[in-house]
Coordinates of N, CA and C in Angstrom, one line a residue:
C1 N -142.6 -75.8 171.2 CA -143.1 -75.6 172.5 C -142.3 -76.5 173.5
F2 N -142.0 -76.0 174.7 CA -141.2 -76.7 175.6 C -141.8 -78.0 176.0
L3 N -143.1 -78.0 176.3 CA -143.8 -79.3 176.7 C -143.7 -80.4 175.6
N4 N -143.8 -80.0 174.4 CA -143.7 -81.0 173.3 C -142.3 -81.6 173.3
G5 N -141.3 -80.7 173.4 CA -139.9 -81.2 173.4 C -139.5 -82.1 174.6
L6 N -140.0 -81.7 175.7 CA -139.7 -82.5 176.9 C -140.4 -83.8 176.9
G7 N -141.7 -83.9 176.4 CA -142.4 -85.1 176.3 C -141.7 -86.1 175.3
D8 N -141.3 -85.5 174.2 CA -140.7 -86.3 173.1 C -139.3 -86.9 173.5
H9 N -138.6 -86.1 174.3 CA -137.2 -86.5 174.6 C -137.0 -86.8 176.1
F10 N -138.0 -87.2 176.8 CA -138.0 -87.4 178.2 C -136.9 -88.4 178.6
K11 N -136.8 -89.5 178.0 CA -135.7 -90.5 178.4 C -134.3 -89.9 178.1
G12 N -134.1 -89.3 177.0 CA -132.8 -88.7 176.7 C -132.4 -87.6 177.7
I13 N -133.4 -86.8 178.1 CA -133.1 -85.8 179.1 C -132.8 -86.4 180.5
G14 N -133.5 -87.5 180.8 CA -133.3 -88.2 182.0 C -131.9 -88.8 182.1
H15 N -131.5 -89.4 181.0 CA -130.1 -90.0 180.9 C -129.0 -88.9 181.1
F16 N -129.3 -87.8 180.4 CA -128.3 -86.7 180.5 C -128.2 -86.2 182.0
I17 N -129.3 -86.0 182.6 CA -129.3 -85.5 184.0 C -128.7 -86.6 184.9
K18 N -128.9 -87.8 184.7 CA -128.2 -88.9 185.5 C -126.7 -88.9 185.3
S19 N -126.2 -88.4 184.2 CA -124.8 -88.4 183.9 C -124.1 -87.3 184.6
L20 N -124.8 -86.3 185.0 CA -124.2 -85.1 185.6 C -123.7 -85.4 187.0
N21 N -122.6 -84.6 187.5 CA -122.1 -84.8 188.8 C -123.1 -84.2 189.8
D22 N -123.0 -84.7 191.0 CA -123.9 -84.2 192.1 C -123.3 -83.0 192.8
D23 N -122.6 -82.1 192.1 CA -121.9 -81.0 192.8 C -122.8 -79.8 192.9
N24 N -124.0 -79.9 192.5 CA -124.9 -78.7 192.5 C -126.3 -79.2 193.1
L25 N -126.9 -78.4 193.9 CA -128.2 -78.7 194.5 C -129.3 -78.9 193.5
A26 N -129.2 -78.1 192.4 CA -130.2 -78.1 191.4 C -130.1 -79.5 190.6
I27 N -128.9 -80.0 190.4 CA -128.8 -81.3 189.8 C -129.3 -82.4 190.6
V28 N -129.0 -82.3 191.9 CA -129.5 -83.3 192.9 C -131.0 -83.3 192.9
K29 N -131.7 -82.2 192.9 CA -133.1 -82.1 192.8 C -133.7 -82.6 191.5
A30 N -133.0 -82.3 190.4 CA -133.4 -82.8 189.1 C -133.4 -84.3 189.0
K31 N -132.3 -84.9 189.6 CA -132.2 -86.3 189.6 C -133.3 -86.9 190.4
K32 N -133.6 -86.3 191.5 CA -134.7 -86.8 192.4 C -136.0 -86.8 191.6
L33 N -136.3 -85.7 190.9 CA -137.5 -85.5 190.2 C -137.6 -86.6 189.1
F34 N -136.5 -86.8 188.4 CA -136.6 -87.8 187.2 C -136.7 -89.2 187.7
K35 N -136.4 -89.5 189.0 CA -136.6 -90.8 189.6 C -138.1 -91.0 189.9
D36 N -138.9 -90.0 190.0 CA -140.3 -90.1 190.4 C -141.1 -90.8 189.3
P37 N -141.7 -91.9 189.6 CA -142.4 -92.6 188.5 C -143.7 -91.9 188.0
K38 N -144.2 -90.9 188.8 CA -145.4 -90.1 188.4 C -145.1 -89.0 187.4
L39 N -143.8 -88.6 187.3 CA -143.4 -87.5 186.4 C -143.9 -87.6 185.0
P40 N -143.7 -88.8 184.3 CA -144.1 -88.8 182.9 C -145.6 -88.7 182.8
G41 N -146.4 -89.2 183.7 CA -147.8 -89.1 183.6 C -148.3 -87.6 183.9
Q42 N -147.6 -87.0 184.8 CA -147.9 -85.6 185.1 C -147.6 -84.7 183.9
L43 N -146.5 -84.9 183.3 CA -146.1 -84.2 182.1 C -147.1 -84.4 180.9
A44 N -147.5 -85.7 180.8 CA -148.5 -86.0 179.7 C -149.8 -85.3 180.0
F45 N -150.2 -85.2 181.3 CA -151.4 -84.5 181.7 C -151.3 -83.0 181.4
I46 N -150.2 -82.4 181.7 CA -149.9 -81.0 181.4 C -150.0 -80.7 179.9
K47 N -149.3 -81.6 179.1 CA -149.3 -81.4 177.7 C -150.7 -81.6 177.1
G48 N -151.4 -82.5 177.6 CA -152.8 -82.8 177.0 C -153.8 -81.7 177.4
N49 N -153.7 -81.1 178.6 CA -154.7 -80.2 179.0 C -154.4 -78.7 178.9
F50 N -153.1 -78.4 178.8 CA -152.7 -77.0 178.8 C -151.9 -76.6 177.6
N51 N -151.9 -77.4 176.6 CA -151.2 -77.0 175.3 C -151.8 -75.8 174.7
Q52 N -153.1 -75.7 174.7 CA -153.8 -74.5 174.1 C -153.4 -73.2 174.8
L53 N -153.0 -73.3 176.1 CA -152.6 -72.1 176.8 C -151.3 -71.5 176.2
V54 N -150.4 -72.4 175.8 CA -149.2 -71.9 175.2 C -149.5 -71.1 173.9
H55 N -150.3 -71.7 173.1 CA -150.7 -71.0 171.8 C -151.4 -69.7 172.1
A56 N -152.3 -69.7 173.1 CA -153.1 -68.5 173.5 C -152.2 -67.4 174.0
I57 N -151.2 -67.7 174.8 CA -150.3 -66.7 175.4 C -149.4 -66.2 174.3
L58 N -148.9 -67.0 173.3 CA -148.2 -66.5 172.2 C -149.0 -65.6 171.3
S59 N -150.3 -65.9 171.1 CA -151.1 -65.0 170.3 C -151.4 -63.7 171.0
L60 N -151.6 -63.7 172.4 CA -151.8 -62.5 173.1 C -150.6 -61.6 173.1
Q61 N -149.4 -62.1 172.9 CA -148.2 -61.3 172.9 C -148.1 -60.5 171.6
E62 N -148.8 -60.9 170.6 CA -148.8 -60.2 169.4 C -149.6 -58.9 169.5
R63 N -149.5 -58.0 168.5 CA -150.3 -56.8 168.5 C -151.6 -57.1 167.9
L64 N -152.6 -57.5 168.7 CA -153.9 -57.8 168.3 C -154.9 -56.7 168.7
S65 N -156.0 -56.6 168.1 CA -157.0 -55.7 168.5 C -157.7 -56.2 169.8
L66 N -158.4 -55.4 170.5 CA -159.0 -55.7 171.8 C -160.0 -56.8 171.5
A67 N -160.8 -56.8 170.4 CA -161.8 -57.8 170.1 C -161.1 -59.2 169.9
E68 N -160.0 -59.2 169.2 CA -159.3 -60.5 169.0 C -158.7 -61.0 170.3
S69 N -158.2 -60.2 171.1 CA -157.7 -60.6 172.4 C -158.8 -61.2 173.3
I70 N -159.9 -60.5 173.3 CA -161.0 -61.0 174.1 C -161.5 -62.4 173.5
G71 N -161.5 -62.5 172.2 CA -161.9 -63.7 171.6 C -161.0 -64.9 171.9
I72 N -159.7 -64.6 172.0 CA -158.7 -65.7 172.5 C -159.0 -66.1 173.9
L73 N -159.3 -65.1 174.8 CA -159.6 -65.4 176.2 C -160.9 -66.3 176.3
E74 N -161.9 -65.9 175.5 CA -163.1 -66.7 175.5 C -162.9 -68.1 175.0
M75 N -162.1 -68.3 174.0 CA -161.8 -69.6 173.5 C -161.1 -70.4 174.5
V76 N -160.1 -69.8 175.2 CA -159.4 -70.6 176.3 C -160.4 -70.9 177.4
Q77 N -161.2 -70.0 177.7 CA -162.2 -70.2 178.8 C -163.1 -71.4 178.4
M78 N -163.5 -71.6 177.1 CA -164.3 -72.7 176.7 C -163.5 -74.0 176.7
Q79 N -162.3 -74.0 176.3 CA -161.5 -75.2 176.1 C -160.8 -75.7 177.3
L80 N -160.7 -74.9 178.4 CA -160.1 -75.3 179.6 C -161.0 -76.3 180.3
T81 N -160.6 -77.5 180.5 CA -161.5 -78.6 181.0 C -161.1 -79.0 182.5
V82 N -159.9 -78.7 182.9 CA -159.6 -79.0 184.3 C -160.3 -78.1 185.3
E83 N -161.2 -78.7 186.1 CA -162.1 -77.9 186.9 C -161.4 -76.8 187.8
F84 N -160.4 -77.2 188.5 CA -159.7 -76.2 189.4 C -159.3 -75.0 188.6
F85 N -158.6 -75.2 187.5 CA -158.1 -74.1 186.7 C -159.2 -73.3 185.9
A86 N -160.2 -74.1 185.5 CA -161.3 -73.4 184.8 C -162.1 -72.5 185.8
S87 N -162.3 -72.9 187.0 CA -163.0 -72.1 188.0 C -162.1 -70.9 188.4
K88 N -160.8 -71.1 188.5 CA -159.9 -70.0 188.8 C -159.9 -68.9 187.6
L89 N -159.9 -69.4 186.4 CA -160.0 -68.5 185.3 C -161.3 -67.7 185.2
N90 N -162.4 -68.5 185.5 CA -163.7 -67.9 185.4 C -163.9 -66.8 186.5
S91 N -163.4 -67.1 187.7 CA -163.5 -66.1 188.8 C -162.6 -64.9 188.5
T92 N -161.5 -65.1 187.8 CA -160.7 -63.9 187.4 C -161.4 -63.1 186.4
L93 N -162.0 -63.7 185.4 CA -162.6 -63.0 184.3 C -164.0 -62.4 184.6
E94 N -164.6 -62.9 185.6 CA -166.0 -62.5 185.9 C -165.9 -61.2 186.8
L95 N -165.8 -60.1 186.2 CA -165.8 -58.8 186.8 C -167.1 -58.1 186.6
K96 N -167.5 -57.3 187.6 CA -168.7 -56.5 187.4 C -168.4 -55.4 186.4
D97 N -169.5 -54.9 185.7 CA -169.3 -53.9 184.7 C -168.6 -52.7 185.2
D98 N -168.9 -52.2 186.4 CA -168.3 -51.0 186.9 C -166.8 -51.2 187.1
Q99 N -166.4 -52.4 187.6 CA -165.0 -52.7 187.8 C -164.3 -52.8 186.4
L100 N -164.9 -53.4 185.4 CA -164.3 -53.4 184.1 C -164.2 -52.1 183.5
A101 N -165.2 -51.2 183.7 CA -165.1 -49.8 183.2 C -163.9 -49.1 183.8
L102 N -163.8 -49.3 185.1 CA -162.7 -48.7 185.9 C -161.3 -49.2 185.3
L103 N -161.2 -50.5 185.1 CA -159.9 -51.0 184.6 C -159.6 -50.4 183.2
F104 N -160.6 -50.3 182.3 CA -160.4 -49.8 181.0 C -160.1 -48.3 181.0
S105 N -160.6 -47.6 182.0 CA -160.3 -46.1 182.1 C -158.8 -45.9 182.5
C106 N -158.2 -46.9 183.1 CA -156.8 -46.7 183.5 C -155.8 -47.3 182.5
T107 N -156.3 -47.9 181.4 CA -155.4 -48.5 180.4 C -154.8 -47.4 179.5
P108 N -153.5 -47.5 179.2 CA -152.9 -46.5 178.3 C -153.4 -46.6 176.9
I109 N -153.5 -45.5 176.2 CA -154.0 -45.5 174.8 C -152.9 -45.8 173.9
T110 N -151.7 -45.3 174.1 CA -150.6 -45.5 173.3 C -149.8 -46.8 173.7
S111 N -149.2 -47.4 172.7 CA -148.5 -48.6 173.0 C -147.1 -48.3 173.5
V112 N -146.4 -49.3 173.9 CA -145.1 -49.2 174.4 C -144.1 -48.8 173.3
D113 N -144.3 -49.3 172.1 CA -143.5 -49.0 171.0 C -143.6 -47.5 170.7
C114 N -144.8 -46.9 170.7 CA -145.0 -45.5 170.4 C -144.3 -44.7 171.5
K115 N -144.4 -45.1 172.7 CA -143.7 -44.4 173.8 C -142.2 -44.4 173.6
K116 N -141.6 -45.5 173.2 CA -140.2 -45.6 172.9 C -139.8 -44.6 171.8
V117 N -140.5 -44.6 170.7 CA -140.2 -43.7 169.6 C -140.3 -42.3 170.0
F118 N -141.4 -41.9 170.7 CA -141.5 -40.5 171.2 C -140.4 -40.1 172.1
S119 N -140.0 -41.1 173.0 CA -138.9 -40.8 173.9 C -137.6 -40.5 173.1
K120 N -137.3 -41.3 172.1 CA -136.1 -41.1 171.3 C -136.1 -39.8 170.6
L121 N -137.3 -39.5 170.0 CA -137.4 -38.2 169.3 C -137.3 -37.0 170.2
K122 N -137.8 -37.1 171.4 CA -137.7 -36.1 172.4 C -136.3 -35.9 172.8
S123 N -135.5 -36.9 173.0 CA -134.1 -36.8 173.4 C -133.3 -36.2 172.2
L124 N -133.7 -36.5 171.0 CA -133.0 -36.0 169.8 C -133.2 -34.5 169.6
L125 N -134.4 -34.1 170.0 CA -134.7 -32.7 169.8 C -134.4 -31.8 171.0
S126 N -134.0 -32.4 172.1 CA -133.8 -31.6 173.3 C -132.5 -30.8 173.2
D127 N -132.3 -29.8 174.1 CA -131.1 -29.0 174.1 C -129.9 -29.7 174.6
Q128 N -130.2 -30.8 175.3 CA -129.1 -31.5 175.9 C -128.5 -32.6 175.1
R129 N -128.5 -32.4 173.8 CA -128.0 -33.5 172.9 C -126.5 -33.3 172.7
T130 N -125.7 -33.6 173.7 CA -124.3 -33.4 173.6 C -123.6 -34.3 172.7
S131 N -124.2 -35.5 172.4 CA -123.5 -36.4 171.5 C -123.5 -36.0 170.0
L132 N -124.3 -35.0 169.7 CA -124.4 -34.5 168.3 C -123.6 -33.2 168.0
T133 N -122.9 -32.7 169.0 CA -122.0 -31.5 168.8 C -120.7 -31.9 168.3
E134 N -120.0 -31.0 167.6 CA -118.7 -31.2 167.0 C -117.7 -31.2 168.1
A135 N -116.6 -32.0 168.0 CA -115.5 -32.0 168.9 C -114.6 -30.8 168.6
C136 N -114.1 -30.2 169.6 CA -113.2 -29.0 169.5 C -111.8 -29.5 169.2
N137 N -111.2 -29.0 168.1 CA -109.8 -29.3 167.8 C -108.9 -28.2 168.3
T138 N -108.1 -28.5 169.3 CA -107.2 -27.5 169.8 C -105.8 -27.9 169.6

């Protein structure tokens, strides 16, 4: 996880950034950020309060059933303790039943992988498959 690596190697990253030349605006901004005494505390706050989000996002990127995905969202909803972010998540997830039914009616049934496979099969079976014809020897 990026946050774990940054927190563990904060001083080393800071020394590396200080050693860079100021020929780039991004380097100048990075040096300014690393001089801020609040940065280590802010990173520790992020690591302590939002580490479960990284794991939840990685889990949601896998091919899970709808029930498992909803379970992950409910777990994050219970574990998120920072009030501003918890209220934002709750307001996003609190949809009326008719809105939820409308959203599910528009969701595709087939996955992206299936669509890619069908697209490749369709191009293979089409009449315009010029790459599969023999070359003429004259």
